[in-house]
C-alpha atoms as a printed R data frame, in Angstrom:
    type eleno elety resid chain resno        x      y       z
1   ATOM     1    CA   MET     A     1 -200.294 14.458 -49.573
2   ATOM     2    CA   ASP     A     2 -196.921 14.856 -51.275
3   ATOM     3    CA   ASP     A     3 -194.468 17.427 -49.989
4   ATOM     4    CA   PRO     A     4 -194.430 20.615 -52.072
5   ATOM     5    CA   GLU     A     5 -191.196 21.761 -53.690
6   ATOM     6    CA   PHE     A     6 -190.396 24.293 -50.945
7   ATOM     7    CA   THR     A     7 -190.398 21.827 -48.064
8   ATOM     8    CA   ASP     A     8 -188.725 19.199 -50.227
9   ATOM     9    CA   TYR     A     9 -185.997 21.727 -51.088
10  ATOM    10    CA   LEU     A    10 -185.451 22.443 -47.391
11  ATOM    11    CA   GLY     A    11 -185.138 18.716 -46.716
12  ATOM    12    CA   PHE     A    12 -188.222 18.264 -44.526
13  ATOM    13    CA   ARG     A    13 -189.330 14.650 -44.098
14  ATOM    14    CA   THR     A    14 -192.994 14.157 -43.317
15  ATOM    15    CA   LEU     A    15 -193.525 11.384 -40.785
16  ATOM    16    CA   GLY     A    16 -197.293 11.841 -40.552
17  ATOM    17    CA   VAL     A    17 -199.482 11.712 -37.463
18  ATOM    18    CA   ARG     A    18 -197.952 10.162 -34.360
19  ATOM    19    CA   ASP     A    19 -199.528 10.275 -30.911
20  ATOM    20    CA   GLY     A    20 -202.071 12.850 -32.089
21  ATOM    21    CA   ALA     A    21 -199.494 15.275 -33.538
22  ATOM    22    CA   PHE     A    22 -198.287 15.889 -37.082
23  ATOM    23    CA   VAL     A    23 -194.544 15.181 -37.174
24  ATOM    24    CA   ILE     A    24 -191.826 16.429 -39.532
25  ATOM    25    CA   GLU     A    25 -188.085 15.926 -39.166
26  ATOM    26    CA   LEU     A    26 -185.033 17.586 -40.651
27  ATOM    27    CA   ASP     A    27 -181.383 16.558 -40.813
28  ATOM    28    CA   LEU     A    28 -179.483 19.824 -40.489
29  ATOM    29    CA   GLU     A    29 -177.017 20.556 -43.283
30  ATOM    30    CA   PRO     A    30 -174.686 23.498 -44.005
31  ATOM    31    CA   ARG     A    31 -177.418 25.094 -46.174
32  ATOM    32    CA   HIS     A    32 -179.650 25.428 -43.081
33  ATOM    33    CA   MET     A    33 -177.087 27.451 -41.115
34  ATOM    34    CA   SER     A    34 -176.883 31.173 -40.455
35  ATOM    35    CA   ARG     A    35 -173.650 33.151 -40.522
36  ATOM    36    CA   ALA     A    36 -173.452 32.442 -36.788
37  ATOM    37    CA   ALA     A    37 -173.022 28.700 -37.573
38  ATOM    38    CA   ARG     A    38 -176.387 27.629 -36.137
39  ATOM    39    CA   ALA     A    39 -179.705 26.705 -37.733
40  ATOM    40    CA   HIS     A    40 -181.247 29.828 -39.251
41  ATOM    41    CA   GLY     A    41 -184.383 30.983 -37.450
42  ATOM    42    CA   GLY     A    42 -186.244 31.032 -40.763
43  ATOM    43    CA   VAL     A    43 -185.640 27.305 -41.182
44  ATOM    44    CA   LEU     A    44 -187.099 26.604 -37.737
45  ATOM    45    CA   PHE     A    45 -189.997 28.971 -38.462
46  ATOM    46    CA   SER     A    46 -190.756 27.188 -41.756
47  ATOM    47    CA   LEU     A    47 -190.545 23.802 -40.056
48  ATOM    48    CA   LEU     A    48 -193.086 24.825 -37.399
49  ATOM    49    CA   ASP     A    49 -195.374 26.614 -39.871
50  ATOM    50    CA   THR     A    50 -195.471 23.445 -41.949
51  ATOM    51    CA   ALA     A    51 -196.072 21.108 -38.998
52  ATOM    52    CA   LEU     A    52 -198.838 23.279 -37.551
53  ATOM    53    CA   GLY     A    53 -200.517 23.803 -40.919
54  ATOM    54    CA   ARG     A    54 -200.433 20.098 -41.681
55  ATOM    55    CA   ALA     A    55 -201.892 19.360 -38.222
56  ATOM    56    CA   VAL     A    56 -204.813 21.656 -39.061
57  ATOM    57    CA   ILE     A    57 -205.313 20.094 -42.509
58  ATOM    58    CA   GLU     A    58 -205.443 16.646 -40.877
59  ATOM    59    CA   GLU     A    59 -208.508 17.851 -38.937
60  ATOM    60    CA   LEU     A    60 -210.354 19.032 -42.063
61  ATOM    61    CA   PRO     A    61 -212.452 17.109 -44.579
62  ATOM    62    CA   ALA     A    62 -210.509 15.969 -47.649
63  ATOM    63    CA   GLY     A    63 -209.876 18.764 -50.138
64  ATOM    64    CA   ARG     A    64 -210.112 21.644 -47.669
65  ATOM    65    CA   GLY     A    65 -207.100 23.756 -46.748
66  ATOM    66    CA   CYS     A    66 -205.803 26.548 -44.589
67  ATOM    67    CA   ALA     A    67 -203.650 29.649 -44.731
68  ATOM    68    CA   THR     A    68 -201.475 31.017 -41.941
69  ATOM    69    CA   VAL     A    69 -202.943 34.216 -40.486
70  ATOM    70    CA   GLU     A    70 -200.311 34.669 -37.782
71  ATOM    71    CA   LEU     A    71 -197.572 32.619 -36.166
72  ATOM    72    CA   LYS     A    72 -195.665 33.406 -32.978
73  ATOM    73    CA   ILE     A    73 -192.429 31.590 -32.274
74  ATOM    74    CA   ASN     A    74 -190.080 31.466 -29.301
75  ATOM    75    CA   TYR     A    75 -186.512 30.242 -29.799
76  ATOM    76    CA   PHE     A    76 -185.050 28.618 -26.686
77  ATOM    77    CA   ARG     A    77 -181.630 27.308 -27.664
78  ATOM    78    CA   PRO     A    78 -179.427 27.259 -30.732
79  ATOM    79    CA   VAL     A    79 -178.884 24.088 -32.691
80  ATOM    80    CA   GLN     A    80 -175.822 23.435 -34.807
81  ATOM    81    CA   LYS     A    81 -176.117 19.841 -35.992
82  ATOM    82    CA   GLY     A    82 -178.155 16.676 -35.969
83  ATOM    83    CA   THR     A    83 -181.746 15.802 -36.622
84  ATOM    84    CA   ILE     A    84 -184.513 18.020 -35.310
85  ATOM    85    CA   VAL     A    85 -188.182 17.077 -35.031
86  ATOM    86    CA   ALA     A    86 -191.215 19.359 -35.214
87  ATOM    87    CA   THR     A    87 -194.641 18.351 -33.920
88  ATOM    88    CA   GLY     A    88 -197.852 20.255 -34.486
89  ATOM    89    CA   ARG     A    89 -201.294 19.865 -32.906
90  ATOM    90    CA   CYS     A    90 -204.577 21.459 -33.862
91  ATOM    91    CA   VAL     A    91 -205.895 22.709 -30.521
92  ATOM    92    CA   GLN     A    92 -209.108 24.510 -31.488
93  ATOM    93    CA   LYS     A    93 -211.159 24.798 -34.662
94  ATOM    94    CA   THR     A    94 -214.191 26.893 -35.609
95  ATOM    95    CA   ARG     A    95 -215.964 27.187 -38.974
96  ATOM    96    CA   SER     A    96 -213.418 29.662 -40.312
97  ATOM    97    CA   LEU     A    97 -210.337 29.550 -38.043
98  ATOM    98    CA   ALA     A    98 -208.064 27.027 -36.373
99  ATOM    99    CA   TYR     A    99 -205.491 27.453 -33.623
100 ATOM   100    CA   ALA     A   100 -202.447 25.169 -33.465
101 ATOM   101    CA   GLU     A   101 -199.392 24.754 -31.258
102 ATOM   102    CA   GLY     A   102 -196.123 22.938 -31.740
103 ATOM   103    CA   ASP     A   103 -192.532 22.354 -30.728
104 ATOM   104    CA   ILE     A   104 -189.149 21.549 -32.206
105 ATOM   105    CA   VAL     A   105 -186.836 19.288 -30.226
106 ATOM   106    CA   ASN     A   106 -183.350 17.945 -30.876
107 ATOM   107    CA   ALA     A   107 -182.251 14.294 -30.766
108 ATOM   108    CA   GLU     A   108 -181.885 14.508 -26.971
109 ATOM   109    CA   GLY     A   109 -185.457 15.783 -26.633
110 ATOM   110    CA   LYS     A   110 -184.377 19.298 -25.622
111 ATOM   111    CA   LEU     A   111 -186.838 22.016 -26.570
112 ATOM   112    CA   LEU     A   112 -185.421 24.281 -29.297
113 ATOM   113    CA   ALA     A   113 -188.481 26.326 -30.275
114 ATOM   114    CA   ARG     A   114 -192.218 26.573 -29.616
115 ATOM   115    CA   ALA     A   115 -194.901 28.205 -31.746
116 ATOM   116    CA   SER     A   116 -198.582 28.984 -31.764
117 ATOM   117    CA   ALA     A   117 -200.512 29.970 -34.867
118 ATOM   118    CA   THR     A   118 -203.907 30.915 -36.213
119 ATOM   119    CA   PHE     A   119 -205.026 29.582 -39.596
120 ATOM   120    CA   PHE     A   120 -207.852 30.697 -41.876
121 ATOM   121    CA   LEU     A   121 -209.788 27.646 -43.097
122 ATOM   122    CA   THR     A   122 -210.481 27.489 -46.817
123 ATOM   123    CA   ASP     A   123 -213.007 25.472 -48.816
124 ATOM   124    CA   THR     A   124 -210.288 24.129 -51.103
125 ATOM   125    CA   LEU     A   125 -206.600 23.386 -50.701
126 ATOM   126    CA   GLN     A   126 -205.732 25.926 -53.409
127 ATOM   127    CA   GLN     A   127 -207.727 29.130 -53.850
128 ATOM   128    CA   PRO     A   128 -208.090 31.355 -56.909
129 ATOM   129    CA   ASP     A   129 -206.932 34.956 -56.427
130 ATOM   130    CA   ARG     A   130 -210.436 36.247 -55.687
131 ATOM   131    CA   GLU     A   131 -210.758 33.922 -52.670
132 ATOM   132    CA   ARG     A   132 -207.380 34.493 -51.082
133 ATOM   133    CA   VAL     A   133 -207.095 35.754 -47.548
């Protein structure tokens, strides 16, 4: 699956599944920073949302998709430079919902953020308006 424009614009690099987790990395640039000169929380949120969603999609038959219902994130330490890595794992899946968890770490392996999310499972990757969540 190719990266959509949004994640490509942010600079996310999909590494695929490694050790049972979906992995994405990002080299931090000035465009990722907040006014406080650290990675903006929205960038970290997007990175985890993408990693967790892709972990869920990996567990589904080809052509199916998911939509984020809710995502909770905890930020543990600021990051100002370097490469950060997000991993996502699908922990539980039913017919209509999936639950995933994931982390972001820096190059030293220090935990930067952790998230858990619930996803609505869809019959197709893209849904017409009448089928949206």
